CSV table of C-alpha atoms in Angstrom, one decimal:
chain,number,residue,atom,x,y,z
P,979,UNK,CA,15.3,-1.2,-16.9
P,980,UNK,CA,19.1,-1.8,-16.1
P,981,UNK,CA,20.2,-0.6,-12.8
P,982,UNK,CA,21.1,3.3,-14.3
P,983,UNK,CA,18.0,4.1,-15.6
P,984,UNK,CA,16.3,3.2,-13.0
P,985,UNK,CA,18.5,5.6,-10.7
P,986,UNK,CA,17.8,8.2,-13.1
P,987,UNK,CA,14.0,7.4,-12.7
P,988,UNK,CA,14.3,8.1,-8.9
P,989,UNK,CA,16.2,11.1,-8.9
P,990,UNK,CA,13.8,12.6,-11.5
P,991,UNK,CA,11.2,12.0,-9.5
P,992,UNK,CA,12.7,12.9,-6.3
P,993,UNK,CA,13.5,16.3,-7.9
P,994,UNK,CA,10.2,17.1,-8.4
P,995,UNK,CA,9.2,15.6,-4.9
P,996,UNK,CA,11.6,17.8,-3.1
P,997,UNK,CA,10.3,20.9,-4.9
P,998,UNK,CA,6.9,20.1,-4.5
P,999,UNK,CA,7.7,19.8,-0.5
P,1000,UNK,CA,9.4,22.7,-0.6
P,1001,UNK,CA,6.5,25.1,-1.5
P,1002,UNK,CA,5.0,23.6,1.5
P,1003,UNK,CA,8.4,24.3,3.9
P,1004,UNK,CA,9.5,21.3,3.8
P,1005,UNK,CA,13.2,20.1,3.6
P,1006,UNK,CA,13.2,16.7,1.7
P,1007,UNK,CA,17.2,16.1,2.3
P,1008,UNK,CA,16.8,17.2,5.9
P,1009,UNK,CA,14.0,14.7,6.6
P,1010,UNK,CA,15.8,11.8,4.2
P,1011,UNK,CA,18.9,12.2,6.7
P,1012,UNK,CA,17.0,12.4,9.8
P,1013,UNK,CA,14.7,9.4,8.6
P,1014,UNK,CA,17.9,7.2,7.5
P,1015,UNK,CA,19.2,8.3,11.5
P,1016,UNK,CA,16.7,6.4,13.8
P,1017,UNK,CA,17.8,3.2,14.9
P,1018,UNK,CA,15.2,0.7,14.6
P,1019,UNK,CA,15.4,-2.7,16.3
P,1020,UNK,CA,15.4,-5.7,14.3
P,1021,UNK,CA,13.5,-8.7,17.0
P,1022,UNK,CA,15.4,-12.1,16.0
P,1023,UNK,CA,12.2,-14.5,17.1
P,1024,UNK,CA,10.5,-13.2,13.9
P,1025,UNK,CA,13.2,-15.7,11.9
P,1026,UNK,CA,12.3,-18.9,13.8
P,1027,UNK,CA,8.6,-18.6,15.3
P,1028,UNK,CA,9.6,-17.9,18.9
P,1029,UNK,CA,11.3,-20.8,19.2
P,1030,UNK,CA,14.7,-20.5,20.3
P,1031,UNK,CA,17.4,-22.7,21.0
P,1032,UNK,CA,17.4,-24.5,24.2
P,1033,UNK,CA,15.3,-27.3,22.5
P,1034,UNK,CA,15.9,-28.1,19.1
P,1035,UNK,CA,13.2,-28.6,16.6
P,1036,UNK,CA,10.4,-27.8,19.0
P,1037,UNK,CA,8.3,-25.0,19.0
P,1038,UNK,CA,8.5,-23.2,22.1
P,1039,UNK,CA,6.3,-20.4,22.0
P,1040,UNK,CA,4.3,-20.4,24.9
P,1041,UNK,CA,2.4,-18.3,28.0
P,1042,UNK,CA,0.1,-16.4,25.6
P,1043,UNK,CA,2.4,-16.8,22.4
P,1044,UNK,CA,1.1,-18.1,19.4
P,1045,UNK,CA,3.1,-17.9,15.9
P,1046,UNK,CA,0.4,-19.4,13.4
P,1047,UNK,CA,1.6,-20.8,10.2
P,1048,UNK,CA,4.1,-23.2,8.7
P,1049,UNK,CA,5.8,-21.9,6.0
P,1050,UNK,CA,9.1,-23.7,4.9
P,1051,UNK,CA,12.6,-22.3,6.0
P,1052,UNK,CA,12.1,-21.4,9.7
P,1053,UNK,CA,15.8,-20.6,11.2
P,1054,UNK,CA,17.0,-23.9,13.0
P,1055,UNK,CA,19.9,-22.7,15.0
P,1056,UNK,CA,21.6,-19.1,15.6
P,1057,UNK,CA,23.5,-19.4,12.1
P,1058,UNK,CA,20.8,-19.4,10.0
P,1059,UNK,CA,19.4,-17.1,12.3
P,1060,UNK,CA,21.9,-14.6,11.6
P,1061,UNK,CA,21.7,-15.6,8.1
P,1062,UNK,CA,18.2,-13.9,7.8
P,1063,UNK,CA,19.1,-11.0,10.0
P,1064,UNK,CA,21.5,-10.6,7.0
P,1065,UNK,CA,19.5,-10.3,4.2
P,1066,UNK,CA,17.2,-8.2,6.4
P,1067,UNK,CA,19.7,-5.7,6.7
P,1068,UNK,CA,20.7,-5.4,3.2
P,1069,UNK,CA,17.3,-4.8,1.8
P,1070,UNK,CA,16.0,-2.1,4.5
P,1071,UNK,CA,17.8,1.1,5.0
P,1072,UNK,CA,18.5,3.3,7.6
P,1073,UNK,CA,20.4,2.5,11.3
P,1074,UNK,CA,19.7,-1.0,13.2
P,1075,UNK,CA,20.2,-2.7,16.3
P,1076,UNK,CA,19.1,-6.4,16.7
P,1077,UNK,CA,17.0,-7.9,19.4
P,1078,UNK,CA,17.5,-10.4,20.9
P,1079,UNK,CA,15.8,-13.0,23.2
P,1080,UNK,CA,17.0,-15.0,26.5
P,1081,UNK,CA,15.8,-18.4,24.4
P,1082,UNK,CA,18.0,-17.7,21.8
P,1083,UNK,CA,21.7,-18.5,24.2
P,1084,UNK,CA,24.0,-20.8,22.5
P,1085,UNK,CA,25.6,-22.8,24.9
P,1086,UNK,CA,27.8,-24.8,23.2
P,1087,UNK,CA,28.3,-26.4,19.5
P,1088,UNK,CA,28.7,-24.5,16.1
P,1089,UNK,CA,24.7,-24.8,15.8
P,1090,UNK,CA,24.0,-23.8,19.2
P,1091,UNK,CA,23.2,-27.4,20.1
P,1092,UNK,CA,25.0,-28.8,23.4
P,1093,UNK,CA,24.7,-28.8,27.2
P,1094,UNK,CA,21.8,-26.2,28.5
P,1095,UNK,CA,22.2,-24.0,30.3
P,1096,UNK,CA,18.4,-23.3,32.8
P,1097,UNK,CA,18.0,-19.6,32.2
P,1098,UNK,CA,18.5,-18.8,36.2
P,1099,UNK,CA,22.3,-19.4,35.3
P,1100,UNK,CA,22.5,-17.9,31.8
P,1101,UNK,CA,25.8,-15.8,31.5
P,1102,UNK,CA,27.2,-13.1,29.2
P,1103,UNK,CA,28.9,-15.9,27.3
P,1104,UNK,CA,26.0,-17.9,26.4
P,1105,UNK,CA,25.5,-14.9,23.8
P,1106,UNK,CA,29.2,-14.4,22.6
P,1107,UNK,CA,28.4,-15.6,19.2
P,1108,UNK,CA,26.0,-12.4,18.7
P,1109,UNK,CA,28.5,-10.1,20.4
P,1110,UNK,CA,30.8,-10.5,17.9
P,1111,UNK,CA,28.5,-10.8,14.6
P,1112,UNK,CA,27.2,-7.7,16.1
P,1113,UNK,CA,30.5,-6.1,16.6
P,1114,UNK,CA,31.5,-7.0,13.1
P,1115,UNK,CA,28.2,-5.7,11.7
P,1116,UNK,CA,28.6,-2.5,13.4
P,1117,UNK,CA,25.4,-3.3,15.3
P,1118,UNK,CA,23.9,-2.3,18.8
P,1119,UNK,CA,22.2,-5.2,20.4
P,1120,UNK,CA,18.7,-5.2,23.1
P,1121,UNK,CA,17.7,-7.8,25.0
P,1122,UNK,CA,14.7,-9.9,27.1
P,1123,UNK,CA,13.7,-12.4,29.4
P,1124,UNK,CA,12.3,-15.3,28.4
P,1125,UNK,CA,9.6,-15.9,30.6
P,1126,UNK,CA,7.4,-17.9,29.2
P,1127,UNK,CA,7.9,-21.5,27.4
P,1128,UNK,CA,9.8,-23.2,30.7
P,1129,UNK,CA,8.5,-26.0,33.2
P,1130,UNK,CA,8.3,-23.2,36.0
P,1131,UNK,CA,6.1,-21.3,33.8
P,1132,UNK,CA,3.7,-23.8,33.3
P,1133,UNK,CA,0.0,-22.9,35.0
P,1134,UNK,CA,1.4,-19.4,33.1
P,1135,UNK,CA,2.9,-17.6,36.5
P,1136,UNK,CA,6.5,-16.7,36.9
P,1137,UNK,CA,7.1,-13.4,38.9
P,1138,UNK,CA,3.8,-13.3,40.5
P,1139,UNK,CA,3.7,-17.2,41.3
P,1140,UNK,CA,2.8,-17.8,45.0
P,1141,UNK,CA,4.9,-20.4,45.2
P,1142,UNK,CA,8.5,-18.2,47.0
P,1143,UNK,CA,11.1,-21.1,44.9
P,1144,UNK,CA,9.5,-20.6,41.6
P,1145,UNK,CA,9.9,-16.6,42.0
P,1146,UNK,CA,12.9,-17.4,43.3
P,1147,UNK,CA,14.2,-18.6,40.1
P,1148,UNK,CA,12.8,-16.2,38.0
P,1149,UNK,CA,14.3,-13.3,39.9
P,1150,UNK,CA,17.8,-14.9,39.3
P,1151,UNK,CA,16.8,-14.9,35.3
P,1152,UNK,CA,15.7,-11.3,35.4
P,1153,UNK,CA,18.7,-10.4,36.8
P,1154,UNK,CA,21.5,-12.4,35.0
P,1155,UNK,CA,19.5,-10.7,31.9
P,1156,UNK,CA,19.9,-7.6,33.1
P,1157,UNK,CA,23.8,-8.3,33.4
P,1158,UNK,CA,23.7,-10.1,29.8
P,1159,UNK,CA,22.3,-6.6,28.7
P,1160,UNK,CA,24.8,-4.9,30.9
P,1161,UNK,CA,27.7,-7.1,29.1
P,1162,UNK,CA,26.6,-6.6,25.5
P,1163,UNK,CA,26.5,-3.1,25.9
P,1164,UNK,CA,29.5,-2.8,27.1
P,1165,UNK,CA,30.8,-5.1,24.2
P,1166,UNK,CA,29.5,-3.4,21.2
P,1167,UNK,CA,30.0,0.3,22.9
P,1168,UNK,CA,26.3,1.1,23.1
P,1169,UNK,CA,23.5,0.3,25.6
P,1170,UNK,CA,21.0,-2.3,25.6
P,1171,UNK,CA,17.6,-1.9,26.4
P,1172,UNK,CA,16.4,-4.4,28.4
P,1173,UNK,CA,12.8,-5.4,28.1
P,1174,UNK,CA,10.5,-7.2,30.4
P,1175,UNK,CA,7.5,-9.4,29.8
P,1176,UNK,CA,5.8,-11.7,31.7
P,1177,UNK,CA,2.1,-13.9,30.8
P,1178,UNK,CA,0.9,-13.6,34.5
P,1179,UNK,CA,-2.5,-13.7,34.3
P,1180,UNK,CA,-5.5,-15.8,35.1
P,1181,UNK,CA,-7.9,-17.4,32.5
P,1182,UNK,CA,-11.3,-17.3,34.5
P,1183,UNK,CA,-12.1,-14.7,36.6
P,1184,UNK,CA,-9.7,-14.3,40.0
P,1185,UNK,CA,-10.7,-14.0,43.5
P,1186,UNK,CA,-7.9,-12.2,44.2
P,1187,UNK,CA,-6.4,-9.3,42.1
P,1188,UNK,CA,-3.9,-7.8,44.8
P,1189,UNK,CA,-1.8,-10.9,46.3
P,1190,UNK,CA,-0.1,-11.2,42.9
P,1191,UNK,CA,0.8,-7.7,42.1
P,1192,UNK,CA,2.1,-7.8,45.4
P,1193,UNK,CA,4.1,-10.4,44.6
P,1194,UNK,CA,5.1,-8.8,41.6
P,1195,UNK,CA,6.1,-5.4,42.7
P,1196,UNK,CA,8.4,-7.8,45.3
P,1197,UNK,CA,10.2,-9.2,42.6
P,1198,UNK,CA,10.2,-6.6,40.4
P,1199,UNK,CA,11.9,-4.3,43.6
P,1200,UNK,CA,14.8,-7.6,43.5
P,1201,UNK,CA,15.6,-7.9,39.9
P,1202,UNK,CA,16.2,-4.2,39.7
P,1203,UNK,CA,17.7,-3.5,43.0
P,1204,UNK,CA,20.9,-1.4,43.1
P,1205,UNK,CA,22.5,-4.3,45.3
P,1206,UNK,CA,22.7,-6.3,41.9
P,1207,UNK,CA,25.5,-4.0,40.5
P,1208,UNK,CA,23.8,-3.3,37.1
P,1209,UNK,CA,25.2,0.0,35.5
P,1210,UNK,CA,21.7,1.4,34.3
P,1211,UNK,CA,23.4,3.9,32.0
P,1212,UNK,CA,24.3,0.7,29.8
P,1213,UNK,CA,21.4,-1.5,30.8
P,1214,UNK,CA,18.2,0.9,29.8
P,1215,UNK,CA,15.6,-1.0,31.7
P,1216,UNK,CA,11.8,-1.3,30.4
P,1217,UNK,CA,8.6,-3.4,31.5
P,1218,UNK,CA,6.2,-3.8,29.2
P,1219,UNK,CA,2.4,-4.5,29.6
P,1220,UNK,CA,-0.4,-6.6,27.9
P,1221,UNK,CA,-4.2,-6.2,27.7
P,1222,UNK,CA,-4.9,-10.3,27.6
P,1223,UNK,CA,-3.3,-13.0,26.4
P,1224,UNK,CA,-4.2,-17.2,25.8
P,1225,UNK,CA,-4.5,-18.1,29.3
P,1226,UNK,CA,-5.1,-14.5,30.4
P,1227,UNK,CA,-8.4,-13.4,29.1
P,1228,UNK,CA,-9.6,-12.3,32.3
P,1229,UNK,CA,-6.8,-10.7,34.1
P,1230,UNK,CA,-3.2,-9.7,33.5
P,1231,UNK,CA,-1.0,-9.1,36.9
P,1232,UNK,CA,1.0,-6.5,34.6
P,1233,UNK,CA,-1.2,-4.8,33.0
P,1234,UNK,CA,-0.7,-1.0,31.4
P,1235,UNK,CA,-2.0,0.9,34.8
P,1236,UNK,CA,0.6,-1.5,36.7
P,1237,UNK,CA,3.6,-1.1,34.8
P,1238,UNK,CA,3.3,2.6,33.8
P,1239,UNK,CA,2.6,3.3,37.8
P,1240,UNK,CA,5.9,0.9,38.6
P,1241,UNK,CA,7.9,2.4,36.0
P,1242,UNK,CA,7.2,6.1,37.0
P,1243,UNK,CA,7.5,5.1,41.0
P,1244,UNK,CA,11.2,3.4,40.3
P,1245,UNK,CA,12.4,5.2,37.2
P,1246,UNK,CA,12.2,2.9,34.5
P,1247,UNK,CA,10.3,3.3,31.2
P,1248,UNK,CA,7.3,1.5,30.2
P,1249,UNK,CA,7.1,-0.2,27.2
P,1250,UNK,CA,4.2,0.6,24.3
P,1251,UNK,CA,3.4,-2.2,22.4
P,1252,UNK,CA,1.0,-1.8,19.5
P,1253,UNK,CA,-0.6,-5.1,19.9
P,1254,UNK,CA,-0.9,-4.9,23.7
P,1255,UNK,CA,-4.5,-2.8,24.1
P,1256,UNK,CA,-7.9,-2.9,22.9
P,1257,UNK,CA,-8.2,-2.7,19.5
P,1258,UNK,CA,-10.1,1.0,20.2
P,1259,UNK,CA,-6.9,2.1,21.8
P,1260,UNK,CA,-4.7,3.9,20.2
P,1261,UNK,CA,-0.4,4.0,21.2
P,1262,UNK,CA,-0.4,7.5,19.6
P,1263,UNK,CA,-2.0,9.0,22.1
P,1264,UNK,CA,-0.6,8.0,24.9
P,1265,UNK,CA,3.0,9.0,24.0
P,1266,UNK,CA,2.2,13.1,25.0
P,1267,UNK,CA,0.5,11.8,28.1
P,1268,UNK,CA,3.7,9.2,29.2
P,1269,UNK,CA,6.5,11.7,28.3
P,1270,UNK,CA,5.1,14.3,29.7
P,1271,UNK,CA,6.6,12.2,32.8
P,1272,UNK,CA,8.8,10.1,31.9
P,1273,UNK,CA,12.3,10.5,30.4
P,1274,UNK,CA,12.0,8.2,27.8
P,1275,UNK,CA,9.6,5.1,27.0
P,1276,UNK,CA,10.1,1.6,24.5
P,1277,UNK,CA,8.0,1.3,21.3
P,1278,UNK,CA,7.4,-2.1,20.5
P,1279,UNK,CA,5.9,-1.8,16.5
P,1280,UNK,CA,3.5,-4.6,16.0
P,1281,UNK,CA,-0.1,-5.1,14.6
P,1282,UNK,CA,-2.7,-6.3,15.8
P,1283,UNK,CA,-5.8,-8.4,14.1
P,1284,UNK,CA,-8.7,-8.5,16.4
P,1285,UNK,CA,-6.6,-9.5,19.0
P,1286,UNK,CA,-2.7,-9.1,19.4
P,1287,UNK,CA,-1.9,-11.6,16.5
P,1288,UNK,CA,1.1,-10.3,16.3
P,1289,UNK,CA,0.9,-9.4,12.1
P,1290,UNK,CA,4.0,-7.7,10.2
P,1291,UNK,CA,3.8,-4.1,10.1
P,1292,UNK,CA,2.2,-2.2,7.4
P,1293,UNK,CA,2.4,1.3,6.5
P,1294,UNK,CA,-0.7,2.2,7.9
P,1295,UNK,CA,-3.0,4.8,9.9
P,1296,UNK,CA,-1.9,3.5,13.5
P,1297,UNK,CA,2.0,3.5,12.5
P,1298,UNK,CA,1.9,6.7,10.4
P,1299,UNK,CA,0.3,8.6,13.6
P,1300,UNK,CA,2.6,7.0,16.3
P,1301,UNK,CA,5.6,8.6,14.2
P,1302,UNK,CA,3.6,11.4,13.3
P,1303,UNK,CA,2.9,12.4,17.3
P,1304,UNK,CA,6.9,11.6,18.0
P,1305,UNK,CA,7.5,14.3,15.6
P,1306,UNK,CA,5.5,16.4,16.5
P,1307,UNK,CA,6.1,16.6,19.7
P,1308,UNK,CA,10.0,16.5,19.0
P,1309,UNK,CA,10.3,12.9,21.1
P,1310,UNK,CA,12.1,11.0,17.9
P,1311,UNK,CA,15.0,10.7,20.4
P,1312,UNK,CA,12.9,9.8,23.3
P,1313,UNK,CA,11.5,6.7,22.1
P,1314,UNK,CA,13.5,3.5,21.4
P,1315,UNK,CA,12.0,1.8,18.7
P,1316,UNK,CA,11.4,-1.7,17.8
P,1317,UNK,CA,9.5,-4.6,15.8
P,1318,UNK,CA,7.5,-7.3,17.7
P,1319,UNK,CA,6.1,-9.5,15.7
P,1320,UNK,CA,5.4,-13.4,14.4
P,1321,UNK,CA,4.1,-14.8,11.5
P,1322,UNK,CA,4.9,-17.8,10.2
P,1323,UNK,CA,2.3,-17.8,7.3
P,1324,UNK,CA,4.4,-16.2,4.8
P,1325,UNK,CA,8.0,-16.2,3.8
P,1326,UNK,CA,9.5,-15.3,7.4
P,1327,UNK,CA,12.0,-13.0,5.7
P,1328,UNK,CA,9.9,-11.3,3.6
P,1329,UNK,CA,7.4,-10.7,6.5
P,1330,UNK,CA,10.9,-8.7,8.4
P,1331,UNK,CA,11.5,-7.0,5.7
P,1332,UNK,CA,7.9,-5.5,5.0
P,1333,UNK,CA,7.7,-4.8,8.4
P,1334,UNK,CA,10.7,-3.0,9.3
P,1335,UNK,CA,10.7,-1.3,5.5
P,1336,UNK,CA,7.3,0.7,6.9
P,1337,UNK,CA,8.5,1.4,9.8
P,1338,UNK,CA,11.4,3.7,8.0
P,1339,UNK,CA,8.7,4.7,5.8
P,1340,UNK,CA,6.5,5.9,8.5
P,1341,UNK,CA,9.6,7.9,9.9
P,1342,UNK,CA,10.0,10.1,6.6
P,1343,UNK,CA,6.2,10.0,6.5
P,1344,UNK,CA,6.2,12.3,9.2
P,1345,UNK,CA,9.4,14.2,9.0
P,1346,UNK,CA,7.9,15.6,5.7
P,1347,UNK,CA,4.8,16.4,7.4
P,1348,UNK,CA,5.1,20.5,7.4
P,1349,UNK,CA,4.5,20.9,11.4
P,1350,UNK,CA,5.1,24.6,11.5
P,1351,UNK,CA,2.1,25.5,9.0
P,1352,UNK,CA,-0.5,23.0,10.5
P,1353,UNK,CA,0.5,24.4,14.2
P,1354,UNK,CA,0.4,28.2,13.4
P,1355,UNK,CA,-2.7,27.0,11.5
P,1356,UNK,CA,-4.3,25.3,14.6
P,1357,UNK,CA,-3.0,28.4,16.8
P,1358,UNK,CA,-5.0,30.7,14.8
P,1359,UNK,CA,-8.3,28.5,14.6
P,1360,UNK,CA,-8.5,27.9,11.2
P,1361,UNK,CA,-9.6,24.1,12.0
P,1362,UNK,CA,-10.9,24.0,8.3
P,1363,UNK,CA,-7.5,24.8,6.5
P,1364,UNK,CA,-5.6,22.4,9.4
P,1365,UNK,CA,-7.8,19.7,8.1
P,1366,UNK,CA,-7.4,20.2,4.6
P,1367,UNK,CA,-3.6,20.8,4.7
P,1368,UNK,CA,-3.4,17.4,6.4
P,1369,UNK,CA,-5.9,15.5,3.5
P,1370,UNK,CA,-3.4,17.3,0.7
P,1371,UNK,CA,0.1,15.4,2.4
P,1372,UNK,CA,-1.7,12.2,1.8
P,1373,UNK,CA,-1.3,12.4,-1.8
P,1374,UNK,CA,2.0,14.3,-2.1
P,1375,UNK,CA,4.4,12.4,-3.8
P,1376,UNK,CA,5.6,10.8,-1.1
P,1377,UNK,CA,6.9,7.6,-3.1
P,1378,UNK,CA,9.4,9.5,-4.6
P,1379,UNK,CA,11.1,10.3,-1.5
P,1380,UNK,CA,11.1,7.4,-0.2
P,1381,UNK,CA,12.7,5.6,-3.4
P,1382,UNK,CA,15.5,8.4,-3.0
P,1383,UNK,CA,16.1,7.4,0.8
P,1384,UNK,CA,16.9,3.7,-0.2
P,1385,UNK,CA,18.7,4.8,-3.6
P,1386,UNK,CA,21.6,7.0,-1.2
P,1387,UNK,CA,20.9,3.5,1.6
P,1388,UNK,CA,22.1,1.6,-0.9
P,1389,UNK,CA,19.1,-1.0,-1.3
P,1390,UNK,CA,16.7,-1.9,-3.9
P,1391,UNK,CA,13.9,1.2,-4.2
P,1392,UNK,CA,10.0,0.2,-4.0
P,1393,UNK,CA,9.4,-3.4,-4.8
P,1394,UNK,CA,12.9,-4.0,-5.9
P,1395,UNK,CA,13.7,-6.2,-3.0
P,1396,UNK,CA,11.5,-8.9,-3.9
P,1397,UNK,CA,13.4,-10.5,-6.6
P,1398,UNK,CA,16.1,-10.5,-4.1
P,1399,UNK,CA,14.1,-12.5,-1.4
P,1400,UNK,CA,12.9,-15.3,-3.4
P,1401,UNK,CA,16.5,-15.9,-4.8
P,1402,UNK,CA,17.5,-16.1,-1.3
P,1403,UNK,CA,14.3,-18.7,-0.8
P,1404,UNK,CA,15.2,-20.6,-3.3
P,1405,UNK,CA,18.7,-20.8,-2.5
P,1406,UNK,CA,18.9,-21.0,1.4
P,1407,UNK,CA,15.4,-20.9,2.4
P,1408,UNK,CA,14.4,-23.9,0.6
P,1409,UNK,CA,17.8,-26.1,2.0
P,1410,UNK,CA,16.1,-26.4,5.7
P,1411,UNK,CA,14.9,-29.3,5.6
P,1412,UNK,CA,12.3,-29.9,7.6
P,1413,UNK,CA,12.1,-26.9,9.2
């Protein structure tokens, strides 16, 4: 079908979608706009495997990272980089930021080859070159440590290390991040959320759970001290837990009870990520239980195989009911929202684009979800009707908005994008050599 009748096709079908809704109380165009509204940030180490640009051509990931795969066309330096962010962006709809990590400083040369920087000196302009192709995209930009993949990091300690010099150093990164955060926000008129992660953690049993958390609390208390003159209405500071990690199966210094404890005691917000808990846990619940507290918290969208393999995002139960619950509870604007993920198995690209497409979808998933009925429904203990009512919205004809919210985007509707990536593999993709 040319490119009119297959407009004509959507709208058709969104008409009857949004009439179809609308016996149940639901506004179609009210949840198409709000859906289109929610910034979602895009994480650049999905483009090159996690392995940044302070060593070209090596993998870095590290510290309870692993990006499996080797699929041709992994991003070599920050152009290409950018070049995938790109076509990313023209192929999802709706409001994005882009995230980005310490690793990926360019500290010299068109490539982002030249003179390195260690990241305890890292500055503002190490990360001028994604100021301004933010700037010109119109983008917000988030930021994180890298603590992980460094010669201090090597027996997989950093903040809690016992050794005074190496926490010593790592301090002075957590800080000059936060003032790279500080600086990009201030850039592109938005703030940055700052994220923190660390792979502390001990691969055989510890004799000793408390002398590191110590530790960590210590330096925690220095990076984020006021003394360091971060403006924390730009900065939007975050730590974010993990359940285990390679090198870390039997205890994480950070782990969720930590951080969510540290974040509460010294006003910062915790991050959720998907991947970080045991696979019987589930994110959605814990969002009522957190911001019931706190003013605001980090979603970092991911998914989990077994362990936190870190898979592109699919529209499925988990990421329907996270969005669902943020509706619900009207928290949509209490949650910053972004993708964390890695795989390297498939077209790198393709794997963004899948993932950050259902993470949109899962946002008009559950703005079309008719709240008012199923409450008043619950309220009156009619548990039978609640249940059935939510069975019926799995096959309402759901599709049909979601084709209409990337029709008025202005990108390709349902599989339309594909074509789109493999001309870009076959034209740019395929051109890395060696990559």
């Amino acid at each position: 079908m040319v490119a009119t009748e297959v407009e004509r096709a959507v709208r058709e079908g969104y008409e009857r979608a949004r009439e179809a809704y609308a016996a149940l109380g639901v506004d179609a165009d009210a949840a198409l706009e709000r859906a289109r509204a929610v910034p979602v940030s895009l994480h650049c180490w999905q483009a090159d495997d996690v392995t940044g640009f302070e060593a070209a051509g090596e993998a870095a990931a590290s510290g309870g990272l692993l990006a499996t795969g080797s699929y041709p066309g992994r991003a070599r330096n920050g152009d290409e980089l950018r070049s995938d962010l790109e076509q990313v962006l023209a192929l999802v709809p709706g409001v994005h930021r882009a995230n980005v990590h310490a690793i990926y400083a360019e500290t010299g040369g068109p490539s982002g080859a030249g003179r390195r920087v260690d990241r305890d000196a890292l500055e503002p302009k190490h990360f001028a070159r994604w100021m301004d192709w933010a700037k010109g995209r119109g983008l917000g930009l988030d930021f994180n440590p890298t603590f992980f993949a460094h010669p201090k990091a090597a027996d997989g300690l950093t903040l809690s290390h016992p050794d005074s010099g190496i926490r010593a150093f790592w301090i002075a990164h957590g800080i000059a991040c936060r003032r790279i955060g500080e600086a990009m926000a201030r850039a592109l008129g938005s703030p940055a959320v700052v994220n923190l992660w660390i792979p502390d953690g001990s691969k055989d049993l510890p004799a000793d759970r408390w002398g590191p958390r110590r530790r960590l609390v210590e330096s925690l208390d220095a990076i984020y001290a006021d003394s360091t003159g971060v403006d924390r209405s730009l900065c939007l500071d975050a730590v974010e837990s993990k359940l285990f990690g390679l090198g870390s199966e039997a205890y994480v210094v950070g782990s969720h009870e930590f951080y969510l404890g540290y974040a509460l005691a010294r006003g910062l917000a915790v991050c959720l990520d998907m991947g970080h808990f045991h696979p019987t846990e589930t994110v959605h619940d814990k969002l009522s239980a957190i911001l019931a507290f706190a003013d605001w918290l980090l979603l970092h969208v991911s998914r989990p195989v077994r362990w936190d393999s870190d898979h592109a995002v699919l529209f499925d139960d988990d990421v329907r009911a996270v969005f669902q619950e943020l509706v619900r509870g009207e928290a949509l604007g209490r949650v910053k929202v972004a993708l964390d993920y890695f795989d390297a198995s498939i077209n790198r690209v393709a794997a963004y684009i899948i993932g950050a497409r259902a993470v949109r979808k899962a946002v008009l998933y559950a703005l079309l979800e008719p709240g008012d009925r199923l409450g008043a429904l619950e309220a009156e203990g009619k548990g039978a009707q609640k249940l059935a009512l939510m069975e019926e919205m799995k096959t309402m004809p759901f599709g049909a908005v979601w084709n209409m919210l990337c029709l008025r985007a202005g990108v390709p509707p349902a599989g339309g994008w594909m074509p789109k990536v493999e001309a870009y593999e076959k034209d740019v993709l395929a051109m890395r050599r060696g990559s």
